CSV table of C-alpha atoms and ligand atoms in Angstrom, one decimal:
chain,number,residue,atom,x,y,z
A,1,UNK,CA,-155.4,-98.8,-53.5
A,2,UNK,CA,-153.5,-101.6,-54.0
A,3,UNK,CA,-149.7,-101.2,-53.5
A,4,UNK,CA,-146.6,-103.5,-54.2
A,5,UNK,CA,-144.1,-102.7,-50.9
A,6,UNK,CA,-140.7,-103.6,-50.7
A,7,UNK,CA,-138.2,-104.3,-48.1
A,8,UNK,CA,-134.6,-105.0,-48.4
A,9,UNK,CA,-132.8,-102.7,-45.8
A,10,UNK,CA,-131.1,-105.2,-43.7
A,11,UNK,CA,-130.7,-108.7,-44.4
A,12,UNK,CA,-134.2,-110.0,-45.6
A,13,UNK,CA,-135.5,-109.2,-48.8
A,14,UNK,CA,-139.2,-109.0,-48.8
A,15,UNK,CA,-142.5,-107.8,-50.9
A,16,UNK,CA,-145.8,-107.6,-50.4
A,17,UNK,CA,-148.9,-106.9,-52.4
A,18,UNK,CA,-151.4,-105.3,-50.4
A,19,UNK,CA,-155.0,-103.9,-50.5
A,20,UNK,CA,-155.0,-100.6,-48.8
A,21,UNK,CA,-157.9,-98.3,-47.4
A,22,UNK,CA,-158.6,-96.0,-44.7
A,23,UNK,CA,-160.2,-98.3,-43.1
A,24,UNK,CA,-156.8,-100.5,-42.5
A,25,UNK,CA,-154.3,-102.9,-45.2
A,26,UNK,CA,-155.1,-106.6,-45.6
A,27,UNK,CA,-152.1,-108.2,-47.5
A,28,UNK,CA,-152.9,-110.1,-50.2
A,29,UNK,CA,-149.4,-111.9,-50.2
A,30,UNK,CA,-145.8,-111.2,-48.1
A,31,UNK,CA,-143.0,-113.4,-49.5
A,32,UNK,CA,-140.0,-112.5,-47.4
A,33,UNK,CA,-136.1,-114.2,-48.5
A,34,UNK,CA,-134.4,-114.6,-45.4
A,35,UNK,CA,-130.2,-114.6,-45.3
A,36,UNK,CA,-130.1,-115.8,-42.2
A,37,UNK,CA,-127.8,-118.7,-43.2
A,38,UNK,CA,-125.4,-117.0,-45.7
A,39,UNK,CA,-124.5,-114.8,-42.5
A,40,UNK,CA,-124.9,-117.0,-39.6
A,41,UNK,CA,-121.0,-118.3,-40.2
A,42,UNK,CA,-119.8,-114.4,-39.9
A,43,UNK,CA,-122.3,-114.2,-36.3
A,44,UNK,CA,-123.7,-110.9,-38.0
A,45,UNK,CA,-124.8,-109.4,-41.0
A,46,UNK,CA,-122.1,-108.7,-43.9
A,47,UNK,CA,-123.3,-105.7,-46.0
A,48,UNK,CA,-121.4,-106.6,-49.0
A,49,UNK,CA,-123.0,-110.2,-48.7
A,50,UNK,CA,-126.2,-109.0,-48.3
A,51,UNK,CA,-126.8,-106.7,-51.1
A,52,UNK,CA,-125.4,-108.8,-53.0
A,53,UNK,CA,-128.2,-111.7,-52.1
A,54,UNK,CA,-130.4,-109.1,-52.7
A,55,UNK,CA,-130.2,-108.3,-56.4
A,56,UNK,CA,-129.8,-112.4,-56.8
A,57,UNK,CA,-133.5,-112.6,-54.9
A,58,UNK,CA,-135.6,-109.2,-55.4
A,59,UNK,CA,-137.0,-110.5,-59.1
A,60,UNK,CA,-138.1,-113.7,-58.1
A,61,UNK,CA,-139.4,-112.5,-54.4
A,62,UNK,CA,-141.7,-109.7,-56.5
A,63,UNK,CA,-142.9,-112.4,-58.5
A,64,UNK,CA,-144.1,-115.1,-55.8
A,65,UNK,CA,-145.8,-111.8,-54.2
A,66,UNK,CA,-147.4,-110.6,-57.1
A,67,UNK,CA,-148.7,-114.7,-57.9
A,68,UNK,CA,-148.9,-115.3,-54.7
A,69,UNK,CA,-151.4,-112.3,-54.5
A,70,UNK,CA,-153.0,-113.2,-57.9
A,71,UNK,CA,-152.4,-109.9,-59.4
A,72,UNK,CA,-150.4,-108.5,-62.3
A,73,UNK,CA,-148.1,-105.4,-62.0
A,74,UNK,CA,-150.8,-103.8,-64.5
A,75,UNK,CA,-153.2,-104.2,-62.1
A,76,UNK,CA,-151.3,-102.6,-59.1
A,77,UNK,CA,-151.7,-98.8,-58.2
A,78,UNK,CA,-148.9,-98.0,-56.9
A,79,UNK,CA,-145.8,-99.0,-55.0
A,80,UNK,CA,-143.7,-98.3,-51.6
A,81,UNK,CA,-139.8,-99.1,-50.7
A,82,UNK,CA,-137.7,-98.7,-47.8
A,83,UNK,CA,-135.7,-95.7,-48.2
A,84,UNK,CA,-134.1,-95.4,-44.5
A,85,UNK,CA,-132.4,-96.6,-42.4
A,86,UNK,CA,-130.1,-99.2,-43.5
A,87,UNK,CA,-127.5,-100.5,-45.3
A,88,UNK,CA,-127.0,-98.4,-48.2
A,89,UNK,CA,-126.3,-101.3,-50.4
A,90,UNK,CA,-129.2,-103.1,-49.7
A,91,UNK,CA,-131.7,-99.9,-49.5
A,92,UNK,CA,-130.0,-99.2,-53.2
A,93,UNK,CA,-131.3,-102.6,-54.4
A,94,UNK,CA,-134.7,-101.9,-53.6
A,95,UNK,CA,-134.9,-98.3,-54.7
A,96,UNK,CA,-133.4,-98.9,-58.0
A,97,UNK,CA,-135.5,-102.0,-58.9
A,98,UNK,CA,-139.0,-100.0,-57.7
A,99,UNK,CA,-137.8,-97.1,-60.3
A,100,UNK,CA,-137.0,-99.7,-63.0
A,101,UNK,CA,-140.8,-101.0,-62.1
A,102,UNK,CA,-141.7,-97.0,-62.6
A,103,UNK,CA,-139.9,-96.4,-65.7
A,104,UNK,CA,-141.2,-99.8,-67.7
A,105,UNK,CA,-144.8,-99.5,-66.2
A,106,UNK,CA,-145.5,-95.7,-65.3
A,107,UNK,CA,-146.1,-96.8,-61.4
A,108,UNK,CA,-145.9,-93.9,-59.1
A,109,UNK,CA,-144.2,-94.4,-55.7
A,110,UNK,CA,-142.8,-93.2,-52.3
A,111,UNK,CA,-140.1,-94.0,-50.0
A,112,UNK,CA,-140.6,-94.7,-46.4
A,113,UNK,CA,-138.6,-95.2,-43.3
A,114,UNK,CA,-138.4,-98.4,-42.0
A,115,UNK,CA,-138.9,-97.8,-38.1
A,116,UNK,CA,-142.2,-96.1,-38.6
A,117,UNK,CA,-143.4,-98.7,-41.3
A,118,UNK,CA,-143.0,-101.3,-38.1
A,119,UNK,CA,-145.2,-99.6,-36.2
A,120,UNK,CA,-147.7,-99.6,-39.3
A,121,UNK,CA,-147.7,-103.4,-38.8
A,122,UNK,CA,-150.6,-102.5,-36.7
A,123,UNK,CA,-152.3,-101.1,-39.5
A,124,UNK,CA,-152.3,-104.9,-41.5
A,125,UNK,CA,-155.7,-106.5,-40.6
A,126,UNK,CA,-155.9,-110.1,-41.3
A,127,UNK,CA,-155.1,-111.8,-44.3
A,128,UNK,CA,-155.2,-115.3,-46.2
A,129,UNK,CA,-152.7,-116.8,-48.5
A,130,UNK,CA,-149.7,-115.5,-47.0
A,131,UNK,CA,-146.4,-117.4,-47.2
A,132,UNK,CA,-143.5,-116.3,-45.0
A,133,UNK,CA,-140.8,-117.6,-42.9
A,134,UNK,CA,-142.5,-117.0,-39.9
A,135,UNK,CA,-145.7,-118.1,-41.3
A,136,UNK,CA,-147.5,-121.2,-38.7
A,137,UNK,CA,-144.2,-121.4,-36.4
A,138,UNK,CA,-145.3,-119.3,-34.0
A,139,UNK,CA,-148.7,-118.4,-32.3
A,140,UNK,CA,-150.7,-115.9,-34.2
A,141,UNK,CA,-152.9,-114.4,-31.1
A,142,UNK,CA,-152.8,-111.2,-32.2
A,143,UNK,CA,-156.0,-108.8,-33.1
A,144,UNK,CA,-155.9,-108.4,-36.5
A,145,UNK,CA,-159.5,-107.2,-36.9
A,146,UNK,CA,-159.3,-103.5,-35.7
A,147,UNK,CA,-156.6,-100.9,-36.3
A,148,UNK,CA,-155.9,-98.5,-33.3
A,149,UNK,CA,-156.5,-95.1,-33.0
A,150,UNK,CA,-154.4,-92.3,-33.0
A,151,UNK,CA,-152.2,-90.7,-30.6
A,152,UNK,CA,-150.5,-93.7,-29.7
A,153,UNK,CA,-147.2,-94.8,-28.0
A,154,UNK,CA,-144.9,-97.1,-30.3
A,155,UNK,CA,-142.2,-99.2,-29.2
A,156,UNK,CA,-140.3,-101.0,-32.2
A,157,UNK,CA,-137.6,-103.2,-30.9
A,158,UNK,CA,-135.6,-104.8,-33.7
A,159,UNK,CA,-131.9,-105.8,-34.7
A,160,UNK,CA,-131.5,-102.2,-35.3
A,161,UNK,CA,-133.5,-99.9,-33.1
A,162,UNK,CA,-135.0,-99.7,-30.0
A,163,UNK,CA,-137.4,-96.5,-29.9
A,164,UNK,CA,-140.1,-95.1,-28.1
A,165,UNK,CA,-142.4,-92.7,-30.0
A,166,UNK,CA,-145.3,-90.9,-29.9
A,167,UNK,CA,-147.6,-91.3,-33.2
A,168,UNK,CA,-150.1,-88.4,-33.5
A,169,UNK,CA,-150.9,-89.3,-36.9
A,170,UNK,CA,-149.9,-91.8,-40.3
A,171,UNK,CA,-145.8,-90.5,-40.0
A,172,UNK,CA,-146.4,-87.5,-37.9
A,173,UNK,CA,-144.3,-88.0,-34.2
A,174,UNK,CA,-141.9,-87.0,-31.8
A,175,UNK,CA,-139.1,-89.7,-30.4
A,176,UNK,CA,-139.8,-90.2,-26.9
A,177,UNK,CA,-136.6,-92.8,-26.0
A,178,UNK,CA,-134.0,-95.0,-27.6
A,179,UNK,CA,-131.1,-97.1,-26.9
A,180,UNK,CA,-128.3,-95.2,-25.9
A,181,UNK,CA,-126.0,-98.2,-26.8
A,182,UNK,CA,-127.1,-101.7,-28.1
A,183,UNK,CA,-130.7,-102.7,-30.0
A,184,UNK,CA,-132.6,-104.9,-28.1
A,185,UNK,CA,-132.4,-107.8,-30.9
A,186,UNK,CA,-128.9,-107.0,-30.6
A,187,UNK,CA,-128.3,-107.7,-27.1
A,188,UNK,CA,-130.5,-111.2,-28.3
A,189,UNK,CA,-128.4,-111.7,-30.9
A,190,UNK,CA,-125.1,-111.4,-29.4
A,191,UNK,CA,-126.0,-112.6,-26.2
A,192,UNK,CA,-126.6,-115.8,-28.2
A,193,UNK,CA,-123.5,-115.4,-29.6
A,194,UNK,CA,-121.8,-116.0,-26.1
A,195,UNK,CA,-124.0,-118.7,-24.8
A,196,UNK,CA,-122.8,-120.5,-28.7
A,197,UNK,CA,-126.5,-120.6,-29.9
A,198,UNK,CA,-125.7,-119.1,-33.7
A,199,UNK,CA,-127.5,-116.4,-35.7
A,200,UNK,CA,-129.5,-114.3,-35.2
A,201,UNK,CA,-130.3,-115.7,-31.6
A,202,UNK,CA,-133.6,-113.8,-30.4
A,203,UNK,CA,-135.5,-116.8,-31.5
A,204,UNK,CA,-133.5,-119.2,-29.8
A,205,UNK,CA,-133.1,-117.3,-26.5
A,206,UNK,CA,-136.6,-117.2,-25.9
A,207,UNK,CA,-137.1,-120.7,-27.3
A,208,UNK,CA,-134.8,-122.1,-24.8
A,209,UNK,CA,-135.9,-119.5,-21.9
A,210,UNK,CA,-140.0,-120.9,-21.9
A,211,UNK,CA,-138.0,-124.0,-20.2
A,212,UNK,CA,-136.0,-122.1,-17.8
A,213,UNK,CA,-135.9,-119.6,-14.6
A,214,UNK,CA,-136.3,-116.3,-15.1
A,215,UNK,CA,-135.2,-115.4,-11.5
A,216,UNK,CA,-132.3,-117.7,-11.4
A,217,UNK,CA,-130.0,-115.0,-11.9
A,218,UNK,CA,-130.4,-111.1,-11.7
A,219,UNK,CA,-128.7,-109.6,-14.4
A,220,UNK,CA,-129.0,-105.7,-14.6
A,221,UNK,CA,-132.1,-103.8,-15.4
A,222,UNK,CA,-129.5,-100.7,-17.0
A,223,UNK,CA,-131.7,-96.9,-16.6
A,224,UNK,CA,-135.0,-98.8,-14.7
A,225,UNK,CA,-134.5,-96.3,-11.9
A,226,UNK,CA,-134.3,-93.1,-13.5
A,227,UNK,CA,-137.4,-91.2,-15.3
A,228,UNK,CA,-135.4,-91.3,-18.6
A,229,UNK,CA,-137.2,-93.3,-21.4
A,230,UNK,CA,-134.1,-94.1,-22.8
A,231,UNK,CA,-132.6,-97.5,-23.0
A,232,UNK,CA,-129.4,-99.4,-22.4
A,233,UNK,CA,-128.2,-103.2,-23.5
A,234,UNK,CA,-124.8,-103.4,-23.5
A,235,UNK,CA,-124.5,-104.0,-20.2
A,236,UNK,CA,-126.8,-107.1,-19.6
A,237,UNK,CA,-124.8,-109.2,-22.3
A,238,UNK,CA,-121.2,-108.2,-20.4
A,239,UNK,CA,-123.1,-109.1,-17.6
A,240,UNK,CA,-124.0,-112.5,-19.2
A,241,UNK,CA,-120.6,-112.7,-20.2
A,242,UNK,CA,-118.9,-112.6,-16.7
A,243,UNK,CA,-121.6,-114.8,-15.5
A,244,UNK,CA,-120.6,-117.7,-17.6
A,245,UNK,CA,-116.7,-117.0,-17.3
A,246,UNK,CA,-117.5,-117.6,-13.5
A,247,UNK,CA,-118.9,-121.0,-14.2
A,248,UNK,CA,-115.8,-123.1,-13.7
A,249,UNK,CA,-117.2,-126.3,-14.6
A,250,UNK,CA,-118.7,-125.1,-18.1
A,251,UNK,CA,-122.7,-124.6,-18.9
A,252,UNK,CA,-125.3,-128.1,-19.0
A,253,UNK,CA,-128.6,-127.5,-20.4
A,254,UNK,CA,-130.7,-126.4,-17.3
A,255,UNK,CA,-127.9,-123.8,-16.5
A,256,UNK,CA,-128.3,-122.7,-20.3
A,257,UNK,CA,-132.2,-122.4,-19.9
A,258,UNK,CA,-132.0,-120.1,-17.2
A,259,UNK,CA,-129.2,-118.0,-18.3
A,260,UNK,CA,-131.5,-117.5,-21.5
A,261,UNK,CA,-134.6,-117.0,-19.2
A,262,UNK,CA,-132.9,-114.6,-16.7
A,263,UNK,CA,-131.5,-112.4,-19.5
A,264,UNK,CA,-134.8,-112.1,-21.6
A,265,UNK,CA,-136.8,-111.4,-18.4
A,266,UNK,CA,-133.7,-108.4,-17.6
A,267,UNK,CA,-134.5,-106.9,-21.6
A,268,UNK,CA,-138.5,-107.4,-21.3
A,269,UNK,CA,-138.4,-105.6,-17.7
A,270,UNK,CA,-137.1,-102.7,-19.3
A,271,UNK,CA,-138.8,-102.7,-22.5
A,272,UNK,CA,-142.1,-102.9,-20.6
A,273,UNK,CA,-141.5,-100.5,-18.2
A,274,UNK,CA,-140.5,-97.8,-20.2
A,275,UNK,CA,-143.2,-98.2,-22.1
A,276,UNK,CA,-145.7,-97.7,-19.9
A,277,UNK,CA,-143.4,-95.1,-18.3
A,278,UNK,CA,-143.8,-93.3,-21.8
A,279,UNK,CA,-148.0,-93.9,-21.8
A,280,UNK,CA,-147.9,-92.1,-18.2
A,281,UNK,CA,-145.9,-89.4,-20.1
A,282,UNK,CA,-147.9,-88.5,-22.8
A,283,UNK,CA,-151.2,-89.3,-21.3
A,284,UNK,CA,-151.6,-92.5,-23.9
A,285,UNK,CA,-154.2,-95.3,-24.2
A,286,UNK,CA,-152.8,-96.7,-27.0
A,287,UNK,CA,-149.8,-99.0,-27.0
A,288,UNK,CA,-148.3,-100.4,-30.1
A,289,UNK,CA,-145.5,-102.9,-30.1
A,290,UNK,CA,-143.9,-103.9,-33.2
A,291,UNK,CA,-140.1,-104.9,-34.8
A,292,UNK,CA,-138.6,-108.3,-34.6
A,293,UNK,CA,-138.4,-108.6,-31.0
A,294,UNK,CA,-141.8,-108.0,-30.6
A,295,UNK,CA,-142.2,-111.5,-31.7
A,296,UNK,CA,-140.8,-112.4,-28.1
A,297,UNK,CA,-143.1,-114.5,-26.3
A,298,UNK,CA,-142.1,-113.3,-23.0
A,299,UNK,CA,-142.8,-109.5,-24.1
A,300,UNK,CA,-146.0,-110.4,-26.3
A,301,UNK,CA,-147.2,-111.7,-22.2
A,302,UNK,CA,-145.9,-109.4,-20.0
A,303,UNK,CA,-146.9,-106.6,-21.8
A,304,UNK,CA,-150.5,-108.2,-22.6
A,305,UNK,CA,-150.8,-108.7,-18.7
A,306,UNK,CA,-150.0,-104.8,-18.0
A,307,UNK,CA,-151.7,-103.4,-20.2
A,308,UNK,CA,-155.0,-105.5,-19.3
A,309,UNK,CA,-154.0,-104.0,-15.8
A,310,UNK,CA,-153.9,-100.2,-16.7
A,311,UNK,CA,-156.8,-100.7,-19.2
A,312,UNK,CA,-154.5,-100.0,-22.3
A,313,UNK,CA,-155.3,-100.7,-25.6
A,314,UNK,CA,-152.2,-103.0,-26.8
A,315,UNK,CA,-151.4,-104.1,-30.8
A,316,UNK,CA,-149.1,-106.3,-31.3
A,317,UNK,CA,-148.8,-107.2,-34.9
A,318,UNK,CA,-148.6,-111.2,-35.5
A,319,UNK,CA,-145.0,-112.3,-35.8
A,320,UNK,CA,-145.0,-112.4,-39.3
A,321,UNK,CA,-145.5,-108.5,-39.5
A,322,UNK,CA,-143.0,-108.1,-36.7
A,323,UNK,CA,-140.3,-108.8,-38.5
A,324,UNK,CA,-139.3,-107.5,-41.1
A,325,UNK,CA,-141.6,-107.7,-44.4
A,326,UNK,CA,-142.9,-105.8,-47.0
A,327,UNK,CA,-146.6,-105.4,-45.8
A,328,UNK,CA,-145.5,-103.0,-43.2
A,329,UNK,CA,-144.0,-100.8,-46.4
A,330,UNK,CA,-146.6,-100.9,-47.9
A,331,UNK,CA,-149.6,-99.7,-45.1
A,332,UNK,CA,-147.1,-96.8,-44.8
A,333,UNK,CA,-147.0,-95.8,-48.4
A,334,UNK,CA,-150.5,-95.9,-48.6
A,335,UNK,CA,-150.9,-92.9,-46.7
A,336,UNK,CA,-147.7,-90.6,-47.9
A,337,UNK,CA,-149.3,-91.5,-51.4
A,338,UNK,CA,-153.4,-90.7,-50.2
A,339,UNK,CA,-151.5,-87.1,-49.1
A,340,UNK,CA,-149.8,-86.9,-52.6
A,341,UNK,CA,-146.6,-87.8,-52.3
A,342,UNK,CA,-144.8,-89.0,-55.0
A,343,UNK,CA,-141.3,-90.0,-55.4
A,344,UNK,CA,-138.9,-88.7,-58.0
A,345,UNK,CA,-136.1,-91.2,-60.2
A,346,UNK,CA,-133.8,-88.7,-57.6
A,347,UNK,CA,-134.9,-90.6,-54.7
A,348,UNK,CA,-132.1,-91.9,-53.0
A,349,UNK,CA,-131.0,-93.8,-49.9
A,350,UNK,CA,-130.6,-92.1,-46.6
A,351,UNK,CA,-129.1,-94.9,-44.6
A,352,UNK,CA,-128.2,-92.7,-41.4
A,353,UNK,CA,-130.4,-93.0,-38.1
A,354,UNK,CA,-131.9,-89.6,-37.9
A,355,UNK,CA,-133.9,-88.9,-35.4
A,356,UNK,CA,-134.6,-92.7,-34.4
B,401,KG4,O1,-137.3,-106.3,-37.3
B,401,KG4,P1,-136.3,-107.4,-37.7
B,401,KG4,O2,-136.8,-108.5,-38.5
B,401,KG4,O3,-135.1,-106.8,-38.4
B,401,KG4,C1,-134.5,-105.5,-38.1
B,401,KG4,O4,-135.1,-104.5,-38.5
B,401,KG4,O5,-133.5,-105.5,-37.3
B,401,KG4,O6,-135.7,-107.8,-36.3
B,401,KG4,C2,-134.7,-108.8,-36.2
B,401,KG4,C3,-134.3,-109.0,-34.7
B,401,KG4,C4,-133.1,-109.9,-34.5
B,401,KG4,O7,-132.2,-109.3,-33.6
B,401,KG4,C5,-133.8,-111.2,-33.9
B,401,KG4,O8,-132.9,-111.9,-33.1
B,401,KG4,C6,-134.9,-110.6,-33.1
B,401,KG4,O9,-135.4,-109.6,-34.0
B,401,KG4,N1,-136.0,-111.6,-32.8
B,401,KG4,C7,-136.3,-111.9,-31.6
B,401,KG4,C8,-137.3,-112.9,-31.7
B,401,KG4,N2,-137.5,-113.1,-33.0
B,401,KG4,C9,-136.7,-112.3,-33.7
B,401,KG4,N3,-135.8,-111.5,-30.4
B,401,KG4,C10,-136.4,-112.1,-29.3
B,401,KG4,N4,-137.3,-113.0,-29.3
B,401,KG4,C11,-137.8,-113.5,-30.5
B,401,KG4,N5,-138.7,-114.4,-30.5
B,402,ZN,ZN1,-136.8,-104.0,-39.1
């Protein structure tokens, strides 16, 4: 089946055209428009901003996809959007240019949720031709040759979510944990913020931290002691915060390289330990990683390292499916749409949380 996905529930707007089987997706293109830059002045994104930049890129993102892909929209079966969570401005430009699509072209298609597409990241086997912005920058070491097998544990850190779940099937599962304040990319983002490194700062952090010492300076490891799978990030950027208000003399480069080190290793600590804390739980062998933070070099090795340890099977998509992109929409769709799902002109944007 090949399906046109589409992403715009944030800040990126993104589509994909991708082949899809039982078997696992291989993505024939994945054009993603970052806005990095028109919100990097405001240190966070600007809804208004942002949908606005959508409607001025969706066309011409669909079209380097579909080129990019070699395909016409005749030739495409169906299609998949975000529908949730997000900003309702910038789900609405997706969702109303998909029905458009419908209307002019008789396409069916489904809506999807956005958390649970990132963990069908690991469902993208490895493709050619793609163009993203993440595309060569970063290593690509991940297995893209087999998909894993169901139940699984999920962990998708983003600018948005942190949550633990357990995946007994294609959108069938029960939420295990999740931040009780801050995202994980959040805590990145703002804790670049403070140390003045711009927007968004996760890349930067861990950029700057593969230079510095990670046991320089203990910042807290918030909920580590208790058996709760929940998380907890505000705390590690106040604690940031005071640390560099106690530096009288202001921060030189090494100093900066460790603060960055120090606070990634604090976030990975808990993201990895709670994880496997939540394979124990559920009796999993499966671990899937997935979300913009799970582009984090730091977590991509410390989790690689124990899960080789307690004989885990780990998937962590390559960066350019960690982040956000339509491919992942469209591996989801595939299988609401194989069940018979098919989404109405009523469709409409649930931008709440739910149960994530
Ligand atoms: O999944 P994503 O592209 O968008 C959301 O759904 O939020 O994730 C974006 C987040 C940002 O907070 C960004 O700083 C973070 O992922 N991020 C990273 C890295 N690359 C992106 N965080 C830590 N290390 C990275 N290498
Ligand atoms: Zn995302």
């Amino acid at each position: 089946m090949l399906i046109l996905g589409i992403e715009s529930s944030c800040d990126d707007t993104a589509a994909a055209v991708v082949d899809c089987s039982d078997k696992g997706a291989v993505a024939l293109s994945s054009i993603v428009s970052s806005q990095d830059a028109l919100h990097a002045r405001y240190g966070g994104v600007v809804p208004e901003l942002a949908s606005r930049a959508h409607i001025e890129t969706i066309i011409p993102v669909v079209e380097s996809a579909l080129e990019a892909a070699g395909v016409a929209i005749d030739d495409l079966d169906a299609m998949a959007v975000t529908e949730a969570p997000g900003l309702v401005g910038s789900l609405l430009v997706g969702m109303s240019f998909i029905k458009g699509i419908s209307l002019v072209n008789s396409l069916p298609f489904v809506g999807v949720n956005h958390i649970l597409a990132h963990a069908h990241a690991a469902f993208l086997l490895d493709s050619n031709g793609d163009d993203d912005k993440n595309g060569g920058s970063q290593e690509e070491d991940s297995n893209t040759t087999e998909v894993p097998d169901f139940p699984f544990v999920a962990l998708v850190v983003s600018g948005g979510h942190t949550t633990l779940m357990h995946m007994t099937d294609h959108g069938e599962y029960t939420v295990l944990g999740r931040t009780l304040d801050d995202a994980a990319g959040e805590a990145f983002d703002k804790t670049a913020k403070l140390l003045g490194l711009g927007y968004p700062g996760g890349r930067v952090i861990d950029s700057l931290a593969t230079e510095g010492n990670r046991e320089a300076i203990r910042f807290p490891r918030a909920l580590l002691s208790k058996e709760s799978l929940d998380f907890s990030f505000s705390g590690v950027k106040t604690s940031v915060l005071t640390h560099i208000q106690k530096l009288k003399g202001g921060i030189d480069d090494a100093t900066l390289r460790d603060i960055a080190a120090s606070f990634q290793e604090a976030v990975v600590e808990c993201l990895v330990t709670k994880a496997l804390r939540a394979m124990e739980s559920v009796n999993a062998a499966t671990l899937v990683i997935a979300g913009g933070v799970a582009c984090n070099s730091r977590l991509r090795e410390k989790a690689a390292k124990e899960c080789e340890r307690h004989s885990y099977d780990l998937y962590i998509p390559p960066p350019k499916y960690c982040s956000d992109n339509g491919a992942m929409i469209a591996a989801l769709g595939y299988h609401k749409l194989k069940k018979g799902e098919r989404a109405g002109f009523g469709l409409n944007a649930k931008p709440g949380l739910k149960d994530f």
